[in-house]
PDB file of N, CA and C in Angstrom:
ATOM      1  N   MET A   1     152.003 167.462  81.390  1.00 93.00           N
ATOM      2  CA  MET A   1     150.941 166.528  81.711  1.00 93.00           C
ATOM      3  C   MET A   1     149.966 167.194  82.672  1.00 93.00           C
ATOM      4  N   SER A   2     148.739 166.800  82.561  1.00 94.00           N
ATOM      5  CA  SER A   2     147.721 167.322  83.471  1.00 94.00           C
ATOM      6  C   SER A   2     147.674 166.472  84.744  1.00 94.00           C
ATOM      7  N   GLU A   3     147.000 166.988  85.753  1.00 95.00           N
ATOM      8  CA  GLU A   3     146.874 166.245  87.007  1.00 95.00           C
ATOM      9  C   GLU A   3     146.105 164.938  86.794  1.00 95.00           C
ATOM     10  N   GLU A   4     145.128 164.969  85.910  1.00 96.00           N
ATOM     11  CA  GLU A   4     144.361 163.757  85.610  1.00 96.00           C
ATOM     12  C   GLU A   4     145.255 162.693  84.964  1.00 96.00           C
ATOM     13  N   GLN A   5     146.134 163.111  84.054  1.00 96.00           N
ATOM     14  CA  GLN A   5     147.052 162.179  83.403  1.00 96.00           C
ATOM     15  C   GLN A   5     148.040 161.599  84.412  1.00 96.00           C
ATOM     16  N   VAL A   6     148.524 162.436  85.322  1.00 97.00           N
ATOM     17  CA  VAL A   6     149.468 161.968  86.333  1.00 97.00           C
ATOM     18  C   VAL A   6     148.794 160.948  87.247  1.00 97.00           C
ATOM     19  N   ALA A   7     147.583 161.229  87.666  1.00 97.00           N
ATOM     20  CA  ALA A   7     146.849 160.290  88.522  1.00 97.00           C
ATOM     21  C   ALA A   7     146.635 158.964  87.800  1.00 97.00           C
ATOM     22  N   ARG A   8     146.285 159.020  86.525  1.00 97.00           N
ATOM     23  CA  ARG A   8     146.082 157.798  85.746  1.00 97.00           C
ATOM     24  C   ARG A   8     147.390 157.032  85.598  1.00 97.00           C
ATOM     25  N   LEU A   9     148.476 157.736  85.341  1.00 96.00           N
ATOM     26  CA  LEU A   9     149.789 157.102  85.222  1.00 96.00           C
ATOM     27  C   LEU A   9     150.145 156.374  86.517  1.00 96.00           C
ATOM     28  N   CYS A  10     149.887 157.003  87.652  1.00 97.00           N
ATOM     29  CA  CYS A  10     150.175 156.377  88.947  1.00 97.00           C
ATOM     30  C   CYS A  10     149.301 155.144  89.167  1.00 97.00           C
ATOM     31  N   GLU A  11     148.087 155.158  88.632  1.00 97.00           N
ATOM     32  CA  GLU A  11     147.185 154.007  88.746  1.00 97.00           C
ATOM     33  C   GLU A  11     147.662 152.822  87.911  1.00 97.00           C
ATOM     34  N   ILE A  12     148.127 153.088  86.698  1.00 96.00           N
ATOM     35  CA  ILE A  12     148.490 151.994  85.795  1.00 96.00           C
ATOM     36  C   ILE A  12     149.936 151.538  85.950  1.00 96.00           C
ATOM     37  N   ALA A  13     150.782 152.343  86.561  1.00 95.00           N
ATOM     38  CA  ALA A  13     152.212 152.019  86.668  1.00 95.00           C
ATOM     39  C   ALA A  13     152.488 150.666  87.326  1.00 95.00           C
ATOM     40  N   PRO A  14     151.783 150.280  88.396  1.00 95.00           N
ATOM     41  CA  PRO A  14     152.063 148.972  89.016  1.00 95.00           C
ATOM     42  C   PRO A  14     151.885 147.789  88.065  1.00 95.00           C
ATOM     43  N   LYS A  15     151.039 147.942  87.072  1.00 95.00           N
ATOM     44  CA  LYS A  15     150.854 146.902  86.065  1.00 95.00           C
ATOM     45  C   LYS A  15     152.182 146.580  85.370  1.00 95.00           C
ATOM     46  N   TYR A  16     153.087 147.559  85.347  1.00 90.00           N
ATOM     47  CA  TYR A  16     154.381 147.414  84.688  1.00 90.00           C
ATOM     48  C   TYR A  16     155.536 147.349  85.691  1.00 90.00           C
ATOM     49  N   GLY A  17     155.207 147.064  86.954  1.00 89.00           N
ATOM     50  CA  GLY A  17     156.232 146.910  87.980  1.00 89.00           C
ATOM     51  C   GLY A  17     156.825 148.212  88.474  1.00 89.00           C
ATOM     52  N   LEU A  18     156.091 149.298  88.307  1.00 93.00           N
ATOM     53  CA  LEU A  18     156.573 150.621  88.697  1.00 93.00           C
ATOM     54  C   LEU A  18     155.579 151.221  89.688  1.00 93.00           C
ATOM     55  N   TYR A  19     156.084 151.763  90.774  1.00 95.00           N
ATOM     56  CA  TYR A  19     155.219 152.345  91.799  1.00 95.00           C
ATOM     57  C   TYR A  19     155.527 153.826  91.927  1.00 95.00           C
ATOM     58  N   LEU A  20     154.518 154.636  91.650  1.00 96.00           N
ATOM     59  CA  LEU A  20     154.670 156.090  91.655  1.00 96.00           C
ATOM     60  C   LEU A  20     153.752 156.711  92.688  1.00 96.00           C
ATOM     61  N   GLU A  21     154.231 157.794  93.295  1.00 97.00           N
ATOM     62  CA  GLU A  21     153.390 158.622  94.160  1.00 97.00           C
ATOM     63  C   GLU A  21     153.470 160.035  93.630  1.00 97.00           C
ATOM     64  N   HIS A  22     152.404 160.790  93.833  1.00 98.00           N
ATOM     65  CA  HIS A  22     152.393 162.162  93.332  1.00 98.00           C
ATOM     66  C   HIS A  22     151.640 163.081  94.275  1.00 98.00           C
ATOM     67  N   THR A  23     151.957 164.341  94.152  1.00 97.00           N
ATOM     68  CA  THR A  23     151.205 165.415  94.773  1.00 97.00           C
ATOM     69  C   THR A  23     150.885 166.386  93.653  1.00 97.00           C
ATOM     70  N   GLY A  24     149.632 166.433  93.268  1.00 97.00           N
ATOM     71  CA  GLY A  24     149.258 167.259  92.120  1.00 97.00           C
ATOM     72  C   GLY A  24     149.930 166.724  90.869  1.00 97.00           C
ATOM     73  N   VAL A  25     150.671 167.599  90.200  1.00 97.00           N
ATOM     74  CA  VAL A  25     151.357 167.211  88.965  1.00 97.00           C
ATOM     75  C   VAL A  25     152.816 166.849  89.194  1.00 97.00           C
ATOM     76  N   VAL A  26     153.239 166.757  90.439  1.00 98.00           N
ATOM     77  CA  VAL A  26     154.628 166.440  90.766  1.00 98.00           C
ATOM     78  C   VAL A  26     154.727 164.995  91.249  1.00 98.00           C
ATOM     79  N   ILE A  27     155.557 164.198  90.560  1.00 97.00           N
ATOM     80  CA  ILE A  27     155.842 162.834  91.009  1.00 97.00           C
ATOM     81  C   ILE A  27     156.810 162.955  92.178  1.00 97.00           C
ATOM     82  N   THR A  28     156.440 162.386  93.318  1.00 97.00           N
ATOM     83  CA  THR A  28     157.248 162.529  94.529  1.00 97.00           C
ATOM     84  C   THR A  28     158.024 161.265  94.889  1.00 97.00           C
ATOM     85  N   LYS A  29     157.641 160.134  94.265  1.00 96.00           N
ATOM     86  CA  LYS A  29     158.346 158.894  94.556  1.00 96.00           C
ATOM     87  C   LYS A  29     158.258 157.970  93.346  1.00 96.00           C
ATOM     88  N   VAL A  30     159.407 157.394  92.982  1.00 94.00           N
ATOM     89  CA  VAL A  30     159.478 156.367  91.939  1.00 94.00           C
ATOM     90  C   VAL A  30     160.025 155.121  92.628  1.00 94.00           C
ATOM     91  N   ASN A  31     159.180 154.097  92.722  1.00 92.00           N
ATOM     92  CA  ASN A  31     159.480 152.910  93.518  1.00 92.00           C
ATOM     93  C   ASN A  31     159.845 153.363  94.921  1.00 92.00           C
ATOM     94  N   ASP A  32     161.019 153.093  95.424  1.00 89.00           N
ATOM     95  CA  ASP A  32     161.369 153.504  96.792  1.00 89.00           C
ATOM     96  C   ASP A  32     162.199 154.776  96.842  1.00 89.00           C
ATOM     97  N   GLN A  33     162.355 155.452  95.713  1.00 90.00           N
ATOM     98  CA  GLN A  33     163.238 156.613  95.654  1.00 90.00           C
ATOM     99  C   GLN A  33     162.443 157.910  95.668  1.00 90.00           C
ATOM    100  N   GLN A  34     162.752 158.768  96.639  1.00 96.00           N
ATOM    101  CA  GLN A  34     162.140 160.089  96.705  1.00 96.00           C
ATOM    102  C   GLN A  34     162.626 160.896  95.511  1.00 96.00           C
ATOM    103  N   THR A  35     161.750 161.722  94.966  1.00 94.00           N
ATOM    104  CA  THR A  35     162.112 162.558  93.834  1.00 94.00           C
ATOM    105  C   THR A  35     161.169 163.747  93.767  1.00 94.00           C
ATOM    106  N   THR A  36     161.471 164.662  92.893  1.00 96.00           N
ATOM    107  CA  THR A  36     160.586 165.778  92.591  1.00 96.00           C
ATOM    108  C   THR A  36     160.619 165.972  91.079  1.00 96.00           C
ATOM    109  N   LEU A  37     159.680 165.335  90.395  1.00 95.00           N
ATOM    110  CA  LEU A  37     159.609 165.436  88.942  1.00 95.00           C
ATOM    111  C   LEU A  37     158.347 166.199  88.561  1.00 95.00           C
ATOM    112  N   ASP A  38     158.538 167.411  88.042  1.00 97.00           N
ATOM    113  CA  ASP A  38     157.414 168.250  87.627  1.00 97.00           C
ATOM    114  C   ASP A  38     156.952 167.789  86.248  1.00 97.00           C
ATOM    115  N   THR A  39     155.824 167.117  86.202  1.00 96.00           N
ATOM    116  CA  THR A  39     155.352 166.534  84.954  1.00 96.00           C
ATOM    117  C   THR A  39     154.819 167.566  83.965  1.00 96.00           C
ATOM    118  N   THR A  40     154.614 168.809  84.409  1.00 95.00           N
ATOM    119  CA  THR A  40     154.106 169.832  83.482  1.00 95.00           C
ATOM    120  C   THR A  40     155.142 170.182  82.422  1.00 95.00           C
ATOM    121  N   LYS A  41     156.370 169.784  82.631  1.00 94.00           N
ATOM    122  CA  LYS A  41     157.435 170.081  81.675  1.00 94.00           C
ATOM    123  C   LYS A  41     157.526 169.037  80.566  1.00 94.00           C
ATOM    124  N   TYR A  42     156.650 168.010  80.610  1.00 95.00           N
ATOM    125  CA  TYR A  42     156.728 166.893  79.674  1.00 95.00           C
ATOM    126  C   TYR A  42     155.380 166.608  79.026  1.00 95.00           C
ATOM    127  N   MET A  43     155.437 166.136  77.793  1.00 95.00           N
ATOM    128  CA  MET A  43     154.276 165.517  77.159  1.00 95.00           C
ATOM    129  C   MET A  43     154.209 164.104  77.748  1.00 95.00           C
ATOM    130  N   PRO A  44     153.039 163.466  77.780  1.00 94.00           N
ATOM    131  CA  PRO A  44     152.941 162.137  78.391  1.00 94.00           C
ATOM    132  C   PRO A  44     153.950 161.128  77.846  1.00 94.00           C
ATOM    133  N   ASP A  45     154.135 161.076  76.528  1.00 95.00           N
ATOM    134  CA  ASP A  45     155.078 160.104  75.976  1.00 95.00           C
ATOM    135  C   ASP A  45     156.508 160.410  76.378  1.00 95.00           C
ATOM    136  N   GLN A  46     156.848 161.698  76.512  1.00 96.00           N
ATOM    137  CA  GLN A  46     158.186 162.078  76.953  1.00 96.00           C
ATOM    138  C   GLN A  46     158.415 161.652  78.402  1.00 96.00           C
ATOM    139  N   PHE A  47     157.403 161.801  79.238  1.00 95.00           N
ATOM    140  CA  PHE A  47     157.565 161.443  80.640  1.00 95.00           C
ATOM    141  C   PHE A  47     157.700 159.941  80.814  1.00 95.00           C
ATOM    142  N   ILE A  48     156.933 159.182  80.041  1.00 95.00           N
ATOM    143  CA  ILE A  48     157.061 157.718  80.091  1.00 95.00           C
ATOM    144  C   ILE A  48     158.458 157.305  79.643  1.00 95.00           C
ATOM    145  N   ASP A  49     159.000 157.958  78.609  1.00 96.00           N
ATOM    146  CA  ASP A  49     160.372 157.679  78.180  1.00 96.00           C
ATOM    147  C   ASP A  49     161.365 157.976  79.299  1.00 96.00           C
ATOM    148  N   LEU A  50     161.150 159.080  80.032  1.00 94.00           N
ATOM    149  CA  LEU A  50     162.020 159.417  81.159  1.00 94.00           C
ATOM    150  C   LEU A  50     161.956 158.329  82.230  1.00 94.00           C
ATOM    151  N   LEU A  51     160.756 157.848  82.531  1.00 93.00           N
ATOM    152  CA  LEU A  51     160.615 156.781  83.529  1.00 93.00           C
ATOM    153  C   LEU A  51     161.349 155.524  83.096  1.00 93.00           C
ATOM    154  N   THR A  52     161.278 155.187  81.824  1.00 93.00           N
ATOM    155  CA  THR A  52     161.980 153.984  81.358  1.00 93.00           C
ATOM    156  C   THR A  52     163.493 154.168  81.452  1.00 93.00           C
ATOM    157  N   GLN A  53     163.972 155.381  81.262  1.00 93.00           N
ATOM    158  CA  GLN A  53     165.406 155.648  81.421  1.00 93.00           C
ATOM    159  C   GLN A  53     165.822 155.495  82.882  1.00 93.00           C
ATOM    160  N   ILE A  54     164.993 155.958  83.800  1.00 88.00           N
ATOM    161  CA  ILE A  54     165.287 155.818  85.225  1.00 88.00           C
ATOM    162  C   ILE A  54     165.347 154.342  85.598  1.00 88.00           C
ATOM    163  N   ILE A  55     164.372 153.574  85.145  1.00 88.00           N
ATOM    164  CA  ILE A  55     164.353 152.136  85.434  1.00 88.00           C
ATOM    165  C   ILE A  55     165.590 151.460  84.847  1.00 88.00           C
ATOM    166  N   GLY A  56     165.927 151.801  83.605  1.00 91.00           N
ATOM    167  CA  GLY A  56     167.102 151.222  82.963  1.00 91.00           C
ATOM    168  C   GLY A  56     168.385 151.527  83.704  1.00 91.00           C
ATOM    169  N   THR A  57     168.530 152.748  84.155  1.00 89.00           N
ATOM    170  CA  THR A  57     169.719 153.143  84.912  1.00 89.00           C
ATOM    171  C   THR A  57     169.801 152.357  86.221  1.00 89.00           C
ATOM    172  N   ASN A  58     168.669 152.214  86.909  1.00 85.00           N
ATOM    173  CA  ASN A  58     168.650 151.453  88.159  1.00 85.00           C
ATOM    174  C   ASN A  58     168.972 149.979  87.916  1.00 85.00           C
ATOM    175  N   MET A  59     168.444 149.414  86.842  1.00 88.00           N
ATOM    176  CA  MET A  59     168.719 148.009  86.526  1.00 88.00           C
ATOM    177  C   MET A  59     170.211 147.805  86.233  1.00 88.00           C
ATOM    178  N   LYS A  60     170.809 148.723  85.480  1.00 91.00           N
ATOM    179  CA  LYS A  60     172.241 148.628  85.170  1.00 91.00           C
ATOM    180  C   LYS A  60     173.070 148.715  86.441  1.00 91.00           C
ATOM    181  N   ALA A  61     172.701 149.636  87.333  1.00 89.00           N
ATOM    182  CA  ALA A  61     173.433 149.771  88.596  1.00 89.00           C
ATOM    183  C   ALA A  61     173.332 148.492  89.413  1.00 89.00           C
ATOM    184  N   ASP A  62     172.144 147.912  89.487  1.00 88.00           N
ATOM    185  CA  ASP A  62     171.959 146.664  90.216  1.00 88.00           C
ATOM    186  C   ASP A  62     172.745 145.516  89.579  1.00 88.00           C
ATOM    187  N   LEU A  63     172.769 145.465  88.268  1.00 91.00           N
ATOM    188  CA  LEU A  63     173.501 144.406  87.582  1.00 91.00           C
ATOM    189  C   LEU A  63     174.980 144.455  87.909  1.00 91.00           C
ATOM    190  N   TRP A  64     175.561 145.619  87.904  1.00 89.00           N
ATOM    191  CA  TRP A  64     177.010 145.732  88.121  1.00 89.00           C
ATOM    192  C   TRP A  64     177.378 145.724  89.592  1.00 89.00           C
ATOM    193  N   ASP A  65     176.370 145.809  90.476  1.00 81.00           N
ATOM    194  CA  ASP A  65     176.639 145.844  91.921  1.00 81.00           C
ATOM    195  C   ASP A  65     176.444 144.480  92.583  1.00 81.00           C
ATOM    196  N   TRP A  66     176.100 143.449  91.828  1.00 68.00           N
ATOM    197  CA  TRP A  66     175.838 142.148  92.421  1.00 68.00           C
ATOM    198  C   TRP A  66     177.122 141.475  92.860  1.00 68.00           C
ATOM    199  N   LYS A  67     177.013 140.606  93.831  1.00 58.00           N
ATOM    200  CA  LYS A  67     178.190 139.883  94.340  1.00 58.00           C
ATOM    201  C   LYS A  67     177.823 138.437  94.527  1.00 58.00           C
TER     202      LYS A  67
END
């Protein structure tokens, strides 16, 4: 992904309940979780799929951790 695509993704992500921060082409935060995701290794659709997997994993963890 290009830096322009990453910036646009970070702009539109809140519309879908996702909050991203980036430095250049590296995503540094997904919601409240620090990370280092180099987006140059992904096509835009692949990276969006990765984000949905991260969200799904977090949702599953929250579901099974409730009391």
